[in-house]
Tab-separated table of C-alpha atoms and ligand atoms in Angstrom:
chain	number	residue	atom	x	y	z
A	9	MET	CA	-164.296	-176.736	34.662
A	10	LYS	CA	-164.261	-175.107	38.099
A	11	SER	CA	-166.567	-172.095	38.212
A	12	ASP	CA	-163.747	-169.747	39.274
A	13	THR	CA	-161.351	-170.663	36.448
A	14	LYS	CA	-161.890	-169.278	32.973
A	15	PRO	CA	-162.848	-172.056	30.574
A	16	ASP	CA	-161.224	-172.632	27.219
A	17	VAL	CA	-163.983	-172.255	24.680
A	18	CYS	CA	-164.417	-173.570	21.149
A	19	VAL	CA	-166.984	-171.805	18.953
A	20	VAL	CA	-168.009	-173.917	15.976
A	21	GLY	CA	-169.018	-171.741	13.002
A	22	LEU	CA	-167.632	-168.207	12.580
A	23	GLY	CA	-170.502	-166.533	10.749
A	24	TYR	CA	-172.765	-163.625	11.639
A	25	ILE	CA	-173.442	-165.089	15.087
A	26	GLY	CA	-170.417	-167.292	15.790
A	27	LEU	CA	-167.733	-164.657	15.205
A	28	PRO	CA	-169.265	-161.910	17.391
A	29	THR	CA	-170.034	-164.526	20.059
A	30	ALA	CA	-166.449	-165.815	19.993
A	31	ALA	CA	-165.126	-162.249	20.245
A	32	VAL	CA	-167.384	-161.324	23.174
A	33	ILE	CA	-166.438	-164.498	25.068
A	34	ALA	CA	-162.752	-163.733	24.410
A	35	ARG	CA	-163.256	-160.180	25.676
A	36	ALA	CA	-164.501	-161.717	28.951
A	37	GLY	CA	-161.019	-163.249	29.311
A	38	CYS	CA	-161.607	-166.827	28.058
A	39	ARG	CA	-159.240	-168.326	25.526
A	40	VAL	CA	-161.353	-168.980	22.457
A	41	LEU	CA	-160.708	-171.136	19.429
A	42	GLY	CA	-163.050	-170.415	16.528
A	43	LEU	CA	-163.667	-173.248	14.115
A	44	ASP	CA	-164.745	-172.762	10.521
A	45	VAL	CA	-164.746	-174.862	7.359
A	46	SER	CA	-163.488	-171.930	5.270
A	47	GLN	CA	-159.707	-171.466	5.221
A	48	THR	CA	-160.227	-167.897	3.959
A	49	VAL	CA	-162.399	-167.022	6.966
A	50	VAL	CA	-159.864	-168.605	9.330
A	51	ASP	CA	-156.944	-166.705	7.762
A	52	THR	CA	-158.853	-163.414	7.834
A	53	ILE	CA	-159.642	-163.740	11.546
A	54	ASN	CA	-156.106	-164.814	12.434
A	55	ARG	CA	-154.886	-161.575	10.825
A	56	GLY	CA	-157.209	-159.746	13.240
A	57	GLU	CA	-159.604	-158.843	10.432
A	58	ILE	CA	-163.249	-159.704	9.798
A	59	HIS	CA	-165.198	-161.062	6.831
A	60	ILE	CA	-168.605	-159.604	7.755
A	61	GLU	CA	-169.883	-156.086	8.368
A	62	GLU	CA	-171.120	-155.485	11.922
A	63	VAL	CA	-170.971	-152.372	14.061
A	64	ASP	CA	-167.747	-152.247	16.172
A	65	LEU	CA	-166.851	-155.880	15.431
A	66	ASP	CA	-163.617	-155.026	13.572
A	67	GLY	CA	-162.022	-153.282	16.577
A	68	LEU	CA	-163.146	-155.983	18.992
A	69	VAL	CA	-161.794	-158.863	16.883
A	70	GLN	CA	-158.547	-157.015	16.231
A	71	GLY	CA	-158.151	-156.475	19.991
A	72	VAL	CA	-158.843	-160.038	21.165
A	73	VAL	CA	-156.750	-161.618	18.384
A	74	SER	CA	-153.781	-159.375	19.150
A	75	ARG	CA	-154.056	-160.227	22.885
A	76	GLY	CA	-153.946	-163.937	21.976
A	77	LEU	CA	-157.450	-164.595	23.333
A	78	LEU	CA	-159.062	-165.490	20.000
A	79	SER	CA	-157.647	-167.633	17.222
A	80	ALA	CA	-159.286	-169.512	14.381
A	81	SER	CA	-158.705	-172.902	12.802
A	82	THR	CA	-160.268	-175.453	10.492
A	83	GLU	CA	-159.285	-178.176	12.990
A	84	ILE	CA	-161.146	-178.784	16.229
A	85	ALA	CA	-159.206	-178.942	19.500
A	86	ALA	CA	-159.993	-179.814	23.104
A	87	ALA	CA	-161.843	-177.159	25.126
A	88	ASP	CA	-164.035	-176.944	28.230
A	89	VAL	CA	-167.082	-175.403	26.541
A	90	PHE	CA	-168.245	-175.912	22.950
A	91	VAL	CA	-170.649	-173.402	21.413
A	92	ILE	CA	-172.216	-174.519	18.129
A	93	ALA	CA	-173.359	-171.656	15.883
A	94	VAL	CA	-173.721	-173.169	12.423
A	95	PRO	CA	-176.478	-172.514	9.852
A	96	THR	CA	-179.752	-174.460	9.857
A	97	PRO	CA	-181.285	-173.734	6.451
A	98	PHE	CA	-184.447	-175.321	5.140
A	99	GLU	CA	-184.766	-177.386	2.043
A	100	LYS	CA	-187.788	-177.334	-0.225
A	101	THR	CA	-188.991	-180.878	-0.727
A	102	ASP	CA	-190.622	-182.224	-3.910
A	103	THR	CA	-194.039	-181.781	-2.303
A	104	GLY	CA	-193.367	-178.071	-1.708
A	105	GLU	CA	-192.822	-178.569	2.035
A	106	HIS	CA	-190.070	-176.634	3.808
A	107	ALA	CA	-188.022	-179.149	5.802
A	108	PRO	CA	-185.336	-177.994	8.238
A	109	ASP	CA	-181.827	-179.147	7.406
A	110	ILE	CA	-179.866	-179.849	10.595
A	111	SER	CA	-176.966	-181.564	8.862
A	112	TYR	CA	-174.488	-178.785	9.814
A	113	VAL	CA	-175.475	-179.146	13.473
A	114	LEU	CA	-174.933	-182.897	13.340
A	115	ALA	CA	-171.602	-182.435	11.519
A	116	ALA	CA	-170.528	-180.018	14.270
A	117	GLY	CA	-171.637	-182.584	16.877
A	118	ARG	CA	-169.502	-185.257	15.195
A	119	SER	CA	-166.467	-182.965	15.347
A	120	VAL	CA	-167.037	-182.035	18.979
A	121	ALA	CA	-167.484	-185.702	19.925
A	122	THR	CA	-163.906	-186.452	18.816
A	123	VAL	CA	-162.402	-184.215	21.518
A	124	LEU	CA	-165.057	-184.286	24.267
A	125	LYS	CA	-163.840	-185.100	27.792
A	126	PRO	CA	-165.539	-185.421	31.184
A	127	GLY	CA	-166.579	-182.039	32.600
A	128	ASP	CA	-167.189	-180.430	29.194
A	129	VAL	CA	-170.282	-178.411	28.302
A	130	VAL	CA	-171.787	-178.504	24.793
A	131	ILE	CA	-174.186	-175.689	23.888
A	132	LEU	CA	-176.185	-175.430	20.686
A	133	GLU	CA	-177.069	-171.842	19.669
A	134	SER	CA	-178.241	-172.397	16.077
A	135	THR	CA	-181.946	-171.857	15.443
A	136	SER	CA	-183.235	-175.422	15.419
A	137	PRO	CA	-186.458	-177.407	15.131
A	138	VAL	CA	-187.789	-178.775	18.402
A	139	GLY	CA	-185.954	-181.985	19.311
A	140	THR	CA	-182.598	-181.077	17.704
A	141	THR	CA	-180.696	-180.881	21.003
A	142	ASP	CA	-181.980	-184.367	21.868
A	143	ARG	CA	-180.685	-185.586	18.505
A	144	LEU	CA	-177.322	-183.953	19.149
A	145	ARG	CA	-177.231	-185.687	22.533
A	146	ASP	CA	-178.075	-189.064	20.942
A	147	LEU	CA	-175.348	-188.594	18.331
A	148	ILE	CA	-172.751	-187.811	21.000
A	149	ALA	CA	-173.911	-190.853	23.001
A	150	GLU	CA	-173.507	-193.068	19.941
A	151	LEU	CA	-170.039	-191.742	19.096
A	152	ARG	CA	-168.756	-191.667	22.674
A	153	PRO	CA	-170.014	-194.778	24.513
A	154	ASP	CA	-167.213	-194.189	27.050
A	155	LEU	CA	-168.977	-191.053	28.398
A	156	ARG	CA	-172.058	-190.904	30.662
A	157	ILE	CA	-174.538	-188.778	28.754
A	158	PRO	CA	-177.247	-186.607	30.369
A	159	GLY	CA	-180.761	-188.037	30.229
A	160	LEU	CA	-179.364	-191.472	29.375
A	161	THR	CA	-177.663	-192.321	32.667
A	162	ARG	CA	-178.834	-192.643	36.265
A	163	ASP	CA	-175.374	-191.546	37.470
A	164	THR	CA	-173.950	-188.064	37.352
A	165	PRO	CA	-173.302	-187.457	33.649
A	166	ASP	CA	-169.774	-186.773	32.413
A	167	VAL	CA	-170.812	-183.931	30.120
A	168	SER	CA	-173.549	-181.292	29.953
A	169	ILE	CA	-175.611	-180.496	26.868
A	170	ALA	CA	-177.880	-177.459	26.486
A	171	TYR	CA	-179.672	-175.294	23.963
A	172	CYS	CA	-179.353	-171.522	24.191
A	173	PRO	CA	-180.626	-169.646	21.137
A	174	GLU	CA	-179.012	-166.438	20.012
A	175	ARG	CA	-181.552	-163.634	19.611
A	176	VAL	CA	-179.387	-160.718	18.499
A	177	LEU	CA	-180.340	-158.215	15.820
A	178	PRO	CA	-177.899	-157.783	12.918
A	179	GLY	CA	-176.577	-154.226	13.163
A	180	ARG	CA	-176.769	-154.311	16.998
A	181	ILE	CA	-175.169	-157.701	17.593
A	182	LEU	CA	-172.459	-156.751	20.092
A	183	GLU	CA	-174.800	-154.705	22.234
A	184	GLU	CA	-177.563	-157.316	22.179
A	185	LEU	CA	-175.164	-160.242	22.786
A	186	THR	CA	-174.283	-158.690	26.116
A	187	ASN	CA	-177.545	-157.069	27.153
A	188	ASN	CA	-180.352	-159.329	25.909
A	189	ASP	CA	-181.922	-161.872	28.245
A	190	ARG	CA	-181.126	-165.492	27.369
A	191	SER	CA	-183.233	-168.659	27.559
A	192	ILE	CA	-181.031	-171.599	28.501
A	193	GLY	CA	-182.582	-175.015	27.999
A	194	GLY	CA	-180.772	-178.015	29.477
A	195	ILE	CA	-181.221	-181.637	28.504
A	196	THR	CA	-181.484	-181.896	32.322
A	197	PRO	CA	-181.709	-179.124	34.961
A	198	ARG	CA	-178.078	-179.830	35.827
A	199	CYS	CA	-177.065	-179.214	32.196
A	200	ALA	CA	-178.958	-175.913	32.264
A	201	ARG	CA	-177.114	-174.849	35.430
A	202	LYS	CA	-173.708	-175.660	33.869
A	203	ALA	CA	-174.554	-173.627	30.760
A	204	LEU	CA	-175.916	-170.805	32.935
A	205	ALA	CA	-172.588	-170.521	34.775
A	206	PHE	CA	-170.882	-170.082	31.406
A	207	TYR	CA	-173.246	-167.397	30.055
A	208	LYS	CA	-172.998	-165.443	33.310
A	209	ARG	CA	-169.380	-164.720	32.364
A	210	PHE	CA	-170.333	-162.415	29.490
A	211	VAL	CA	-174.109	-161.774	29.500
A	212	ARG	CA	-175.468	-158.827	31.490
A	213	GLY	CA	-179.113	-159.607	30.624
A	214	GLU	CA	-181.090	-162.072	32.726
A	215	CYS	CA	-180.395	-165.748	31.989
A	216	VAL	CA	-183.477	-167.899	32.490
A	217	THR	CA	-183.186	-171.677	32.634
A	218	THR	CA	-185.669	-174.135	31.152
A	219	ASP	CA	-185.645	-177.458	29.278
A	220	ALA	CA	-184.049	-177.804	25.845
A	221	ARG	CA	-187.283	-178.326	23.875
A	222	SER	CA	-188.955	-175.238	25.363
A	223	ALA	CA	-185.888	-173.138	24.570
A	224	GLU	CA	-185.878	-174.437	20.980
A	225	MET	CA	-189.548	-173.556	20.549
A	226	THR	CA	-189.118	-170.144	22.179
A	227	LYS	CA	-186.640	-169.090	19.518
A	228	LEU	CA	-188.932	-170.164	16.682
A	229	VAL	CA	-191.918	-168.473	18.296
A	230	GLU	CA	-190.099	-165.139	18.611
A	231	ASN	CA	-189.413	-164.959	14.886
A	232	ALA	CA	-192.824	-166.340	13.875
A	233	TYR	CA	-194.490	-163.680	16.057
A	234	ARG	CA	-192.575	-161.023	14.171
A	235	ASP	CA	-193.355	-162.557	10.775
A	236	VAL	CA	-197.095	-162.702	11.500
A	237	ASN	CA	-197.128	-159.070	12.613
A	238	ILE	CA	-195.135	-157.853	9.600
A	239	ALA	CA	-197.567	-159.813	7.393
A	240	PHE	CA	-200.420	-157.808	8.892
A	241	ALA	CA	-198.641	-154.555	7.976
A	242	ASN	CA	-197.837	-155.838	4.481
A	243	GLU	CA	-201.422	-156.948	3.929
A	244	LEU	CA	-202.635	-153.492	4.969
A	245	SER	CA	-200.238	-151.922	2.464
A	246	MET	CA	-201.627	-154.039	-0.394
A	247	VAL	CA	-205.208	-153.224	0.620
A	248	SER	CA	-204.291	-149.528	0.832
A	249	ASP	CA	-202.716	-149.605	-2.631
A	250	ARG	CA	-205.917	-151.062	-4.044
A	251	MET	CA	-208.044	-148.457	-2.251
A	252	GLY	CA	-205.766	-145.539	-3.121
A	253	LEU	CA	-204.938	-144.934	0.547
A	254	ASP	CA	-201.607	-143.933	2.057
A	255	VAL	CA	-200.797	-146.914	4.305
A	256	TRP	CA	-198.210	-144.947	6.270
A	257	GLU	CA	-200.805	-142.371	7.237
A	258	VAL	CA	-203.297	-145.098	8.206
A	259	ILE	CA	-200.747	-146.911	10.375
A	260	ARG	CA	-199.495	-143.687	11.946
A	261	LEU	CA	-203.042	-142.826	13.001
A	262	ALA	CA	-203.985	-146.345	14.134
A	263	ASN	CA	-200.835	-146.553	16.268
A	264	ARG	CA	-202.041	-143.579	18.306
A	265	HIS	CA	-204.445	-146.047	19.937
A	266	PRO	CA	-202.826	-147.094	23.247
A	267	ARG	CA	-203.087	-150.832	22.503
A	268	VAL	CA	-202.284	-150.851	18.774
A	269	ASN	CA	-198.732	-151.114	17.472
A	270	ILE	CA	-198.692	-152.035	13.787
A	271	LEU	CA	-195.267	-152.789	12.332
A	272	THR	CA	-193.795	-151.335	9.143
A	273	PRO	CA	-194.662	-152.581	5.646
A	274	GLY	CA	-191.757	-153.243	3.305
A	275	PRO	CA	-190.963	-155.057	0.062
A	276	GLY	CA	-191.266	-158.442	1.848
A	277	VAL	CA	-189.411	-160.129	4.682
A	278	GLY	CA	-185.763	-161.029	4.199
A	279	GLY	CA	-182.759	-162.292	6.070
A	280	HIS	CA	-181.961	-165.735	7.272
A	281	CYS	CA	-184.224	-165.836	10.299
A	282	ILE	CA	-187.713	-164.396	10.160
A	283	ALA	CA	-188.392	-165.691	6.641
A	284	VAL	CA	-187.087	-169.157	7.569
A	285	ASP	CA	-187.828	-170.021	11.189
A	286	PRO	CA	-191.661	-170.019	10.964
A	287	TRP	CA	-191.352	-172.961	8.543
A	288	PHE	CA	-189.699	-174.978	11.321
A	289	ILE	CA	-192.900	-174.665	13.355
A	290	VAL	CA	-195.125	-175.394	10.345
A	291	HIS	CA	-193.049	-178.460	9.513
A	292	GLY	CA	-193.383	-179.714	13.107
A	293	ALA	CA	-197.189	-179.246	13.240
A	294	PRO	CA	-198.577	-178.763	9.711
A	295	GLU	CA	-202.223	-179.259	10.733
A	296	ASP	CA	-202.120	-176.665	13.478
A	297	THR	CA	-200.348	-173.745	11.840
A	298	PRO	CA	-202.687	-172.071	9.290
A	299	LEU	CA	-201.914	-168.581	10.607
A	300	ILE	CA	-198.122	-168.929	10.543
A	301	ARG	CA	-198.216	-170.506	7.078
A	302	THR	CA	-200.523	-167.790	5.741
A	303	ALA	CA	-198.314	-165.030	7.148
A	304	ARG	CA	-195.339	-166.473	5.262
A	305	GLY	CA	-197.452	-166.481	2.110
A	306	VAL	CA	-198.561	-162.857	2.625
A	307	ASN	CA	-194.985	-161.673	3.113
A	308	ASP	CA	-193.836	-163.516	-0.022
A	309	ARG	CA	-196.828	-162.146	-1.957
A	310	LYS	CA	-195.839	-158.630	-0.942
A	311	MET	CA	-192.644	-159.069	-2.925
A	312	SER	CA	-194.635	-159.991	-6.072
A	313	HIS	CA	-196.912	-157.003	-5.450
A	314	VAL	CA	-193.886	-154.673	-5.315
A	315	ILE	CA	-192.457	-156.166	-8.522
A	316	ALA	CA	-195.779	-155.638	-10.333
A	317	ARG	CA	-196.115	-152.019	-9.198
A	318	ALA	CA	-192.489	-151.204	-9.974
A	319	GLU	CA	-192.801	-152.749	-13.431
A	320	ALA	CA	-195.951	-150.715	-14.121
A	321	LEU	CA	-194.190	-147.502	-13.122
A	322	VAL	CA	-191.134	-148.235	-15.293
A	323	GLU	CA	-193.272	-149.298	-18.260
A	324	ALA	CA	-195.446	-146.189	-18.031
A	325	ASN	CA	-192.332	-144.000	-18.400
A	326	PRO	CA	-190.329	-145.617	-21.192
A	327	GLU	CA	-187.777	-142.813	-21.455
A	328	ALA	CA	-187.012	-142.630	-17.746
A	329	LYS	CA	-183.841	-143.916	-16.123
A	330	VAL	CA	-184.509	-145.929	-12.973
A	331	ALA	CA	-182.557	-146.134	-9.711
A	332	CYS	CA	-183.281	-149.003	-7.319
A	333	LEU	CA	-182.192	-147.901	-3.858
A	334	GLY	CA	-180.776	-150.763	-1.781
A	335	LEU	CA	-180.137	-154.489	-2.093
A	336	ALA	CA	-179.653	-155.445	1.571
A	337	PHE	CA	-182.397	-157.277	3.447
A	338	LYS	CA	-182.731	-154.337	5.834
A	339	ALA	CA	-181.246	-150.962	6.729
A	340	ASN	CA	-177.565	-150.197	7.261
A	341	ILE	CA	-176.138	-153.691	6.887
A	342	ASP	CA	-174.215	-155.519	4.156
A	343	ASP	CA	-176.270	-158.710	4.387
A	344	PHE	CA	-177.955	-159.609	1.097
A	345	ARG	CA	-179.211	-163.064	2.074
A	346	GLU	CA	-182.847	-163.776	1.216
A	347	SER	CA	-183.259	-160.084	0.449
A	348	PRO	CA	-186.544	-158.959	-1.145
A	349	ALA	CA	-184.809	-155.785	-2.375
A	350	ARG	CA	-182.231	-157.874	-4.212
A	351	PHE	CA	-184.905	-160.136	-5.661
A	352	VAL	CA	-187.111	-157.240	-6.838
A	353	THR	CA	-184.127	-155.452	-8.407
A	354	SER	CA	-182.912	-158.558	-10.218
A	355	ARG	CA	-186.401	-159.066	-11.685
A	356	LEU	CA	-186.422	-155.464	-12.919
A	357	ALA	CA	-182.878	-155.915	-14.248
A	358	ARG	CA	-183.880	-158.942	-16.293
A	359	LYS	CA	-186.869	-157.102	-17.714
A	360	PHE	CA	-185.489	-153.587	-18.290
A	361	GLY	CA	-181.703	-154.158	-18.540
A	362	SER	CA	-179.586	-151.012	-18.817
A	363	ARG	CA	-182.442	-148.704	-17.801
A	364	ILE	CA	-181.961	-149.982	-14.247
A	365	HIS	CA	-179.260	-148.553	-11.953
A	366	VAL	CA	-178.522	-149.892	-8.499
A	367	VAL	CA	-177.492	-147.832	-5.477
A	368	GLU	CA	-176.122	-149.991	-2.674
A	369	PRO	CA	-173.420	-148.348	-0.545
A	370	TYR	CA	-172.872	-151.620	1.355
A	371	ALA	CA	-171.957	-153.630	-1.778
A	372	ALA	CA	-168.475	-153.340	-3.325
A	373	GLU	CA	-169.902	-154.873	-6.506
A	374	LEU	CA	-173.224	-156.157	-7.777
A	375	PRO	CA	-174.199	-159.754	-6.965
A	376	ILE	CA	-173.665	-162.433	-9.587
A	377	GLU	CA	-177.219	-162.433	-10.994
A	378	PHE	CA	-176.678	-158.915	-12.379
A	379	THR	CA	-173.850	-160.058	-14.660
A	380	ASP	CA	-174.709	-159.429	-18.331
A	381	THR	CA	-177.955	-157.600	-17.530
A	382	GLY	CA	-176.550	-154.199	-18.528
A	383	VAL	CA	-177.333	-152.863	-15.048
A	384	THR	CA	-174.785	-150.485	-13.481
A	385	GLN	CA	-174.023	-149.612	-9.876
A	386	ILE	CA	-174.023	-145.880	-9.138
A	387	ASP	CA	-173.973	-143.789	-5.968
A	388	ILE	CA	-176.899	-141.865	-4.521
A	389	ASP	CA	-175.651	-138.519	-5.878
A	390	ASP	CA	-175.510	-139.883	-9.441
A	391	ALA	CA	-178.945	-141.411	-8.987
A	392	LEU	CA	-180.424	-138.086	-7.878
A	393	GLU	CA	-178.754	-136.310	-10.781
A	394	THR	CA	-179.509	-138.746	-13.597
A	395	CYS	CA	-182.546	-140.930	-12.761
A	396	GLU	CA	-186.183	-139.835	-13.060
A	397	ILE	CA	-187.607	-142.855	-11.238
A	398	LEU	CA	-186.474	-143.836	-7.742
A	399	ILE	CA	-187.591	-147.154	-6.261
A	400	VAL	CA	-186.809	-147.257	-2.538
A	401	LEU	CA	-186.299	-150.854	-1.422
A	402	VAL	CA	-184.102	-150.451	1.671
A	403	ASP	CA	-184.288	-147.782	4.374
A	404	HIS	CA	-180.529	-147.134	4.638
A	405	ASP	CA	-179.833	-143.870	6.525
A	406	VAL	CA	-177.990	-142.491	3.495
A	407	PHE	CA	-181.290	-142.629	1.544
A	408	ARG	CA	-183.480	-141.466	4.413
A	409	VAL	CA	-181.624	-138.162	4.738
A	410	VAL	CA	-182.079	-137.071	1.091
A	411	PRO	CA	-184.040	-133.788	1.362
A	412	LEU	CA	-187.299	-133.259	-0.547
A	413	ALA	CA	-185.688	-130.534	-2.679
A	414	GLU	CA	-183.446	-133.167	-4.334
A	415	ARG	CA	-186.280	-135.595	-5.148
A	416	ALA	CA	-189.459	-133.496	-5.422
A	417	ASP	CA	-189.563	-133.816	-9.221
A	418	LYS	CA	-188.883	-137.573	-9.226
A	419	LEU	CA	-191.327	-140.409	-9.674
A	420	VAL	CA	-190.860	-142.304	-6.440
A	421	TYR	CA	-192.072	-145.732	-5.372
A	422	ASP	CA	-191.143	-145.811	-1.690
A	423	THR	CA	-191.749	-149.334	-0.378
A	424	ARG	CA	-190.290	-148.458	3.047
A	425	GLY	CA	-192.069	-145.188	3.804
A	426	ILE	CA	-188.817	-143.267	4.340
A	427	TRP	CA	-189.987	-140.099	2.548
A	428	PRO	CA	-193.437	-139.223	3.955
A	429	ASP	CA	-193.217	-135.743	2.379
A	430	GLN	CA	-192.791	-137.141	-1.160
A	431	PRO	CA	-195.572	-136.350	-3.684
A	432	ARG	CA	-197.372	-139.643	-4.156
A	433	VAL	CA	-197.776	-141.760	-7.302
A	434	VAL	CA	-201.494	-142.495	-7.085
A	435	ARG	CA	-202.251	-145.029	-9.783
A	436	ASP	CA	-199.910	-147.237	-11.734
A	437	GLU	CA	-201.560	-146.605	-15.087
A	438	ASP	CA	-201.294	-142.802	-14.670
A	439	ALA	CA	-197.863	-142.982	-13.208
A	440	ARG	CA	-196.362	-139.931	-14.909
A	441	LEU	CA	-199.377	-137.678	-14.478
A	442	ALA	CA	-201.053	-138.590	-11.258
A	443	LEU	CA	-198.780	-137.095	-8.622
A	444	THR	CA	-200.340	-135.538	-5.538
A	445	ALA	CA	-198.605	-133.525	-2.848
B	506	SAJ	N1	-189.225	-155.947	8.483
B	506	SAJ	C1	-190.312	-155.310	7.947
B	506	SAJ	N2	-191.108	-154.554	8.775
B	506	SAJ	C2	-190.839	-154.436	10.111
B	506	SAJ	C3	-189.730	-155.091	10.661
B	506	SAJ	C4	-188.940	-155.842	9.821
B	506	SAJ	O1	-190.592	-155.390	6.747
B	506	SAJ	O2	-191.618	-153.721	10.789
B	506	SAJ	C5	-188.380	-156.769	7.620
B	506	SAJ	C6	-186.952	-156.249	7.504
B	506	SAJ	O3	-186.842	-155.266	6.532
B	506	SAJ	C7	-186.210	-157.516	7.138
B	506	SAJ	C8	-186.968	-158.589	7.923
B	506	SAJ	O4	-188.228	-158.036	8.212
B	506	SAJ	O5	-186.313	-157.790	5.762
B	506	SAJ	C9	-186.313	-159.027	9.215
B	506	SAJ	O6	-185.695	-157.919	9.863
B	506	SAJ	P1	-185.662	-157.695	11.445
B	506	SAJ	O7	-184.813	-156.521	11.681
B	506	SAJ	O8	-187.033	-157.624	12.022
B	506	SAJ	O9	-185.046	-159.030	12.028
B	506	SAJ	P2	-183.700	-159.870	11.676
B	506	SAJ	O10	-184.061	-160.956	10.720
B	506	SAJ	O11	-182.563	-159.002	11.346
B	506	SAJ	O12	-183.407	-160.516	13.106
B	506	SAJ	C10	-184.395	-161.323	13.708
B	506	SAJ	C11	-184.631	-160.797	15.131
B	506	SAJ	N3	-185.800	-161.438	15.711
B	506	SAJ	C12	-186.815	-160.704	16.268
B	506	SAJ	O13	-186.799	-159.497	16.308
B	506	SAJ	C13	-187.930	-161.490	16.868
B	506	SAJ	C14	-183.406	-161.080	15.997
B	506	SAJ	O14	-183.641	-160.718	17.348
B	506	SAJ	C15	-183.027	-162.563	15.901
B	506	SAJ	O15	-181.877	-162.862	16.678
B	506	SAJ	C16	-182.735	-162.890	14.455
B	506	SAJ	O16	-183.940	-162.671	13.702
B	506	SAJ	C17	-182.311	-164.344	14.356
B	506	SAJ	O17	-181.097	-164.599	14.274
B	506	SAJ	O18	-183.167	-165.228	14.450
């Protein structure tokens, strides 16, 4: 690949990260082949449509597909640059440990190895435990003994291998893909430079080179940092509930200190990143990670705390109809993976059946676990008209803008703090009576 010619790129995995990445690279003028195991996903993209909700992604994909810059396939083909963006879930072992599962990364590596040629660059973007890029390199070396592999040869290697984690926020993916800084970790400095030249084509943020292991750890650290800080906010909210304090007021006041910036409590931490990645660090150094492990526990406990309080409120008002607002793992997205809101609502559904109504504007239908529970999906207007109890689980804008006049007489459990003017339910056991302004 000469630096002045546009490389052909193959993006392996067309999910929440892979598809936007493929589209942005195509917009920069490269010809991109997107690879996915799902024929449905491939067909959708080849029609110029998308299978995920993300701001502005539909127009971008439609544009690059119609200009012939992006196509999708279930079959790998030769390219100059391979970007691997497949999931790295964890598996719970028999001993209760959370072990990272890198089998999709290795499967992608096996595919790439079949078409790799001298001059190619292989970049792993999936969140990965430290050492994964080395394992990918070893796998490629084993499958392609004809190629000189970086770190394993004294000569100039035939291919370059690097790790460059994505760090984009769902809901702002296209903007952050272009504008965020990137850490690019090469198996060797030369690998990092080759990958850097590629990212410079479509990233406006600063691209900083390092080694592969440091880049892997950096990604995990970013999400663990966030998890620990959210755990602090969630712990404060549980303490405040016990003490009868308004946690939002306490945090608002504390954050007026110039060096304090407490994050926002919620019903727990969801999504496929912040609730998962800290385990990769714990698994790598179990003896040295009491804080990170505890933070995970606090954030999971917050979900149980919310379930208990919601149940108490519903039980204390046996005639009341209940609306659970939101199923997504955070505001204004259609992503329900590892969502505390979804988990809390399904627990309430199993316990209270048809008394529970779900408002989720981002879901065409209720997820599978609600089948046969008697729960119905309604819109926010119906909820405000017919339900006496509102349980706010997601801070979607459409909920945030509901004026006090339409909810002043409701019993509200607001786990996200979106309605600071709402009269407060003070104690679970007095739920119907003990409202304060
Ligand atoms: N949350 C809170 N309180 C807060 C902030 C978040 O309860 O103050 C909850 C959210 O409701 C949600 C979860 O945490 O359930 C995670 O949401 P998020 O918006 O903080 O982050 P994600 O998971 O959407 O994306 C994160 C981002 N990482 C960081 O901000 C360090 C993103 O930049 C990463 O690219 C992404 O993980 C990823 O793919 O790893």
